[in-house]
Coordinates of N, CA and C in Angstrom, one line a residue:
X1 N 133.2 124.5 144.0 CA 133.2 123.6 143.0 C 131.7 123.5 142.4
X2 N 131.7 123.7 141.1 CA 130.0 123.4 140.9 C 129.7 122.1 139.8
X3 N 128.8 121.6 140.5 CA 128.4 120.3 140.2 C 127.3 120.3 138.9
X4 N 127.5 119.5 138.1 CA 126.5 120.0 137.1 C 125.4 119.0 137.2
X5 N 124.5 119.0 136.7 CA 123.1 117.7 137.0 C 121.8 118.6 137.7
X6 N 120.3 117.9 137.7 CA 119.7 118.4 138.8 C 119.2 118.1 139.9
X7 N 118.8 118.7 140.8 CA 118.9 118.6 142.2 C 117.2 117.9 142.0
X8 N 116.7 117.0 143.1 CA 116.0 116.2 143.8 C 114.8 117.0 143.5
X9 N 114.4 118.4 144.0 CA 113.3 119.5 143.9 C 113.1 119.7 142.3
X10 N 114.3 120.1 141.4 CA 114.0 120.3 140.1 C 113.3 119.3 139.4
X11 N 113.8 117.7 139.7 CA 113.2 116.2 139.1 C 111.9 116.2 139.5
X12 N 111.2 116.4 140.9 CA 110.4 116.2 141.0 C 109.6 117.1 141.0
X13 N 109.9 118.8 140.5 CA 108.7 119.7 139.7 C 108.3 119.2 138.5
X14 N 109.6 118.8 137.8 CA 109.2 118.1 136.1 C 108.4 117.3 136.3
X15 N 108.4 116.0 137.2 CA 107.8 115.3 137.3 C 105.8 115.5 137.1
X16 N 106.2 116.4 138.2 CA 104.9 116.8 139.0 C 104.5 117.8 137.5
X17 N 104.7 118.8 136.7 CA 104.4 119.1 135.7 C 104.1 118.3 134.3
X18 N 104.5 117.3 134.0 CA 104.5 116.4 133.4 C 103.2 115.3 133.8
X19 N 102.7 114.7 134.8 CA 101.9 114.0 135.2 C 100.7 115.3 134.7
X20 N 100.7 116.3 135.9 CA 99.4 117.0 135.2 C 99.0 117.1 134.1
X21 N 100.1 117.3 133.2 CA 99.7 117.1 131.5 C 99.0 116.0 131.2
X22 N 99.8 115.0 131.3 CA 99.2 113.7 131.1 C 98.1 113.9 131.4
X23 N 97.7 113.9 132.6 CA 96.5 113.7 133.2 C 95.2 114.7 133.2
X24 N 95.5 115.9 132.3 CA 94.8 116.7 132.0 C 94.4 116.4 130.5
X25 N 95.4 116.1 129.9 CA 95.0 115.3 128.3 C 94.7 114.5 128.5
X26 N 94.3 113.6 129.1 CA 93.6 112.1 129.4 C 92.0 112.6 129.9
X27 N 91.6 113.1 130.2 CA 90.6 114.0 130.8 C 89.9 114.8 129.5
X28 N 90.8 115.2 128.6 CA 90.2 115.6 127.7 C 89.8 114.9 126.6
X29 N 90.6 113.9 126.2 CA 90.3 113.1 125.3 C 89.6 112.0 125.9
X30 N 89.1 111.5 127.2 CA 87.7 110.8 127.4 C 86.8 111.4 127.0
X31 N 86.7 112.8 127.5 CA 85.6 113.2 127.0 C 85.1 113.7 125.8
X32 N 86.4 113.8 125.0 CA 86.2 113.9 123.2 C 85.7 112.4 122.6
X33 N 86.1 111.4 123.5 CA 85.5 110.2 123.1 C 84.4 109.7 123.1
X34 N 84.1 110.9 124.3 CA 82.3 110.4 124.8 C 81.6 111.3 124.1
X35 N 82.3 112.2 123.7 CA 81.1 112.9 122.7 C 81.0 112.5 121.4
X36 N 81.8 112.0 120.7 CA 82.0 111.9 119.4 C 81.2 110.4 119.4
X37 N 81.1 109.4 120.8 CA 80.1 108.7 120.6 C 78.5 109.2 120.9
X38 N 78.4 109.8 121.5 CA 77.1 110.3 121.7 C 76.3 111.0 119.9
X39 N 77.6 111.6 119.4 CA 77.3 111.9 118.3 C 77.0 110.9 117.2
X40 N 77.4 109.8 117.3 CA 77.5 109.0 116.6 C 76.2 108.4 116.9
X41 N 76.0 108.0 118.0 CA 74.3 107.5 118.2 C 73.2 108.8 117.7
X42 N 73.4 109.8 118.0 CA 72.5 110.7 117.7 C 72.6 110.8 116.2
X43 N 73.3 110.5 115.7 CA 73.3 110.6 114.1 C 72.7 109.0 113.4
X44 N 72.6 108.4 114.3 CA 71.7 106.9 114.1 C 70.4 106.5 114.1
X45 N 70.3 107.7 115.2 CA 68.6 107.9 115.7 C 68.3 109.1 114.0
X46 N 69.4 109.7 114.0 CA 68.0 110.7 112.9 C 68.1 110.7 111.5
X47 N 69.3 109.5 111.3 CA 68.7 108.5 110.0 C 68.3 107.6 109.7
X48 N 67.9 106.6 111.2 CA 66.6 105.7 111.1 C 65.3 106.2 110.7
X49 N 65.5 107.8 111.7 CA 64.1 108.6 111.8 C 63.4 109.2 110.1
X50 N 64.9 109.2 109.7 CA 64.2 109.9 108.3 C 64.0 109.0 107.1
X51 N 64.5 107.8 107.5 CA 64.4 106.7 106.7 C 62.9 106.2 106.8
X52 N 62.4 105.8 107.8 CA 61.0 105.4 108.6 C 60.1 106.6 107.7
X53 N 60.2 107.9 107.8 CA 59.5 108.7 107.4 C 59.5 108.7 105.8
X54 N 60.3 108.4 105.1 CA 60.7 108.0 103.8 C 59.6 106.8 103.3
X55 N 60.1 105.9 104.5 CA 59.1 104.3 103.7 C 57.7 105.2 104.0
X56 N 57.0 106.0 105.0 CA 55.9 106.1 105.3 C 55.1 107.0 104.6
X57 N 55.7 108.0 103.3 CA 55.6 108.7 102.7 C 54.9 107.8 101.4
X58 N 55.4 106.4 101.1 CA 54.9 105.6 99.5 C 54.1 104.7 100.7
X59 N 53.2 104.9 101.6 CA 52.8 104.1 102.6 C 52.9 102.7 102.3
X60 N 54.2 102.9 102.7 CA 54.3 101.6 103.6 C 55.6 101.7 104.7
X61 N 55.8 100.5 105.5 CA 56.9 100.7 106.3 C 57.8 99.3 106.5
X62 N 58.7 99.1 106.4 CA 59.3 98.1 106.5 C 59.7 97.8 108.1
X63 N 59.2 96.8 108.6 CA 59.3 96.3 109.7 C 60.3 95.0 110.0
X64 N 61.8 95.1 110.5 CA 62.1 93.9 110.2 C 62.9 93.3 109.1
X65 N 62.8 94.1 107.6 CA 62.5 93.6 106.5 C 61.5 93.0 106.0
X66 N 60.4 93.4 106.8 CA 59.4 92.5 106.0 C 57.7 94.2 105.6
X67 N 57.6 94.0 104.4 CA 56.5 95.5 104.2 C 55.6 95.3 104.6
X68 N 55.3 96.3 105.4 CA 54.0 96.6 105.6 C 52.9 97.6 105.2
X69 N 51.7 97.8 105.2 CA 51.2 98.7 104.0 C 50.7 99.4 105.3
X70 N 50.4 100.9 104.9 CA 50.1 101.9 106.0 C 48.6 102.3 105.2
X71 N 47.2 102.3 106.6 CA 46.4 102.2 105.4 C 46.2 103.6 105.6
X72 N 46.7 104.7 106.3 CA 46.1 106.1 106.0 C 45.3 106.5 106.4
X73 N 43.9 105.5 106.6 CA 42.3 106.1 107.0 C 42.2 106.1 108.4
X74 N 42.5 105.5 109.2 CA 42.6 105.7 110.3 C 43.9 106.2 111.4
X75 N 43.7 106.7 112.6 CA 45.1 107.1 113.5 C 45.3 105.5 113.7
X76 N 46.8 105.7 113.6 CA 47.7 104.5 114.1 C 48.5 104.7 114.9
X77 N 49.3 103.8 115.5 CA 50.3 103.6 116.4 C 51.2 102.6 116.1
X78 N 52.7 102.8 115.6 CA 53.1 101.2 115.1 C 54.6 101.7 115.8
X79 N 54.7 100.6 116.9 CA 56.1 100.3 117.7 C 56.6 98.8 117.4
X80 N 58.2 99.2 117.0 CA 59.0 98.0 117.2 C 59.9 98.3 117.5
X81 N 60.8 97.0 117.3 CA 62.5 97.6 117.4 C 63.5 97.3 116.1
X82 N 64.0 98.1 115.6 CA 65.1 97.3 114.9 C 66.4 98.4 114.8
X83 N 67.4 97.8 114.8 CA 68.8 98.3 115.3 C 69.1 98.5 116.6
X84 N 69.1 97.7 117.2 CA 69.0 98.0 119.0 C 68.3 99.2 119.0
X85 N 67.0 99.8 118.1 CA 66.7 101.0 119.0 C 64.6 100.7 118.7
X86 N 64.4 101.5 119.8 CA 63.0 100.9 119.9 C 62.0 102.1 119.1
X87 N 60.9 102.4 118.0 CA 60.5 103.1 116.6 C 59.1 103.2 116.9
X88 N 58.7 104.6 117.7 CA 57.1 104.6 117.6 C 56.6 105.9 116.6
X89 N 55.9 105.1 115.9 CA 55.5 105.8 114.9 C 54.1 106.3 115.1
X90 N 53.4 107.0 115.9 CA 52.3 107.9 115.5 C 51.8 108.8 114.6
X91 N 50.4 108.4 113.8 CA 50.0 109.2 112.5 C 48.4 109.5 113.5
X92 N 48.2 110.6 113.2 CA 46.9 111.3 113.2 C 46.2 112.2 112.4
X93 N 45.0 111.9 111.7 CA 44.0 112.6 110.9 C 44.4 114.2 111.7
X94 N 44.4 115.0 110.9 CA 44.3 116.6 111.2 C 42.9 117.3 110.6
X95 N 42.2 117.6 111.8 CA 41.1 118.1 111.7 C 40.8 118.6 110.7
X96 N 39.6 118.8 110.0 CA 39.4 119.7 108.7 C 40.1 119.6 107.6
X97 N 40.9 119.2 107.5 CA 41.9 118.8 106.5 C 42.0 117.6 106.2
X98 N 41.3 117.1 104.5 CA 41.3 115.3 104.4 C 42.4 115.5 104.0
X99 N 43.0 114.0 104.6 CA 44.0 113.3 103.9 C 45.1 114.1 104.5
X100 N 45.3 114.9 105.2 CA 46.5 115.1 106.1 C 46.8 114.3 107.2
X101 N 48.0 114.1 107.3 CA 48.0 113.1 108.8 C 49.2 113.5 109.2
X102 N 49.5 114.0 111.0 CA 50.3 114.5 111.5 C 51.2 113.2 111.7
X103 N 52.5 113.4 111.8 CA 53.0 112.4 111.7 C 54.4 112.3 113.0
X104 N 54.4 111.2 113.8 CA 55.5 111.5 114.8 C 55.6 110.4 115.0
X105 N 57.5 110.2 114.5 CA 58.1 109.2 114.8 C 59.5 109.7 115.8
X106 N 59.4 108.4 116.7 CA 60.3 109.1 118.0 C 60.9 107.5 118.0
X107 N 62.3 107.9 117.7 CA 63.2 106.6 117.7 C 64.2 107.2 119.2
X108 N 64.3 105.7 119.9 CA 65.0 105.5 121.2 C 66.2 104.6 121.1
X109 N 67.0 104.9 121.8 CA 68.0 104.2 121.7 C 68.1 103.2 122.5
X110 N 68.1 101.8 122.8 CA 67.8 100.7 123.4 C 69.2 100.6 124.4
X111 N 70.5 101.3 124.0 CA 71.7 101.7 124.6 C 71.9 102.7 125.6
X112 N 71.5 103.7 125.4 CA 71.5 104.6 126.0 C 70.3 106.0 126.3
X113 N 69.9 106.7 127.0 CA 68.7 107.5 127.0 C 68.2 108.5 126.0
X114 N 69.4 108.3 124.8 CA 68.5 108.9 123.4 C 67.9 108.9 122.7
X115 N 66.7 109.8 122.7 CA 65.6 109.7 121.8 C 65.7 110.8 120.5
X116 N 65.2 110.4 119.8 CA 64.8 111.3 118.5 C 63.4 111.2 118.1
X117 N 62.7 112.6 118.0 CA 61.6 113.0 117.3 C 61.7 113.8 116.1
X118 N 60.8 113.1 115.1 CA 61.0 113.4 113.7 C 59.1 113.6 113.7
X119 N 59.2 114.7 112.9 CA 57.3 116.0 113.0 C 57.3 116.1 111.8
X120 N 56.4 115.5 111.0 CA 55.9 115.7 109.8 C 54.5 115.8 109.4
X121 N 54.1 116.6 108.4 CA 52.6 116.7 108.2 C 52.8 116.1 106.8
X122 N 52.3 115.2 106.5 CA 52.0 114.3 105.5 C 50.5 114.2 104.5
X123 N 50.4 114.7 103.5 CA 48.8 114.6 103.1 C 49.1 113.8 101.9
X124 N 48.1 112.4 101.6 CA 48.0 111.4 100.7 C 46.7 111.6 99.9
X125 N 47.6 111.7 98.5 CA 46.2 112.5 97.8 C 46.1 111.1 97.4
X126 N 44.2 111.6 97.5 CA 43.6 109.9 97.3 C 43.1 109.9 96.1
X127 N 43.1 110.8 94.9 CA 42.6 111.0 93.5 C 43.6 111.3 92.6
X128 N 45.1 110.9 93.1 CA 46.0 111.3 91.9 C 46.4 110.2 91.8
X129 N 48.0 109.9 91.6 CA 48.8 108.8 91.3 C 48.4 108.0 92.3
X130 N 48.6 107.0 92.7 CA 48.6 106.2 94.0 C 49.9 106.5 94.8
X131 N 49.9 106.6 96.0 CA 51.0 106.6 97.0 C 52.0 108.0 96.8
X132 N 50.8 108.8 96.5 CA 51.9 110.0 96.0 C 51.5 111.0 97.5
X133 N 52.2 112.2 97.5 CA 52.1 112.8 99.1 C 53.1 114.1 98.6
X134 N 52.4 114.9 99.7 CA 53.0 116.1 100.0 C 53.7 115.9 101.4
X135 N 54.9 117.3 101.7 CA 55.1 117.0 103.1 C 55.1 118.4 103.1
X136 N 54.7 118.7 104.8 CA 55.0 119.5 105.0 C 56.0 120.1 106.5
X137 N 57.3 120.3 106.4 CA 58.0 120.4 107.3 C 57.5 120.8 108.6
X138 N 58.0 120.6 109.7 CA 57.9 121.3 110.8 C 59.2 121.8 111.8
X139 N 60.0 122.6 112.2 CA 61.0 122.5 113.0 C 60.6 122.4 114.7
X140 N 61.5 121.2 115.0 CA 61.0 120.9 116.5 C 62.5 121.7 116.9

């Protein structure tokens, strides 16, 4: 006589093949989630960073919402925070070269351990327009 249906072994390979799926796409898509946030912060950090380098190019910098004027002649140091992330901005005179100032702003994420550094050589000509500037790229 043959009995049609499946046997106890057959339910519980499906079974057992079916959970691993699950559980192997669950595995994958946490970690598509954790990257596509990681991306997401890293793409936060490097258009604060280019924004910051933007105001610091017509020197000034907005802090807060509120402007500040960058005066150029000397090295600075200007740290704050805004967007949950913490904004140090170092400028330094480049030797032999007036009116060049090396420029390094390194935005941190106040969330999590990402940082971004943004390398610019910036020179502010002080006999043309006002607040006018050259850049000169650097790849970090």
């Amino acid at each position: 006589m043959k009995k049609k249906g499946f046997t106890l072994v057959e339910v519980l390979l499906t079974l057992f093949i079916l959970l691993g799926s699950v559980f192997i796409f669950g595995q994958y898509s946490r970690l598509f989630y954790k990257m596509e946030g990681m991306d997401n912060i890293y793409q936060k950090l490097t258009d604060l960073s280019i924004s910051k380098i933007e105001e610091l190019k017509s020197g000034r910098i907005y802090i807060n919402g509120e402007e500040h004027l960058i005066l150029g002649d000397v090295d600075e140091i200007i740290i704050f925070e805004e967007e949950d992330c913490k904004i140090e901005v170092h400028m330094k005179d480049v030797p032999h070269l007036s009116d060049l100032k090396y420029v390094n702003i390194q935005v941190s994420s106040k969330k999590s351990q990402y940082r971004y550094h943004l390398i610019r050589f910036v020179h502010f000509k002080r006999n043309e327009l006002p607040r006018s500037y050259d850049e000169i790229s650097v790849e970090t």
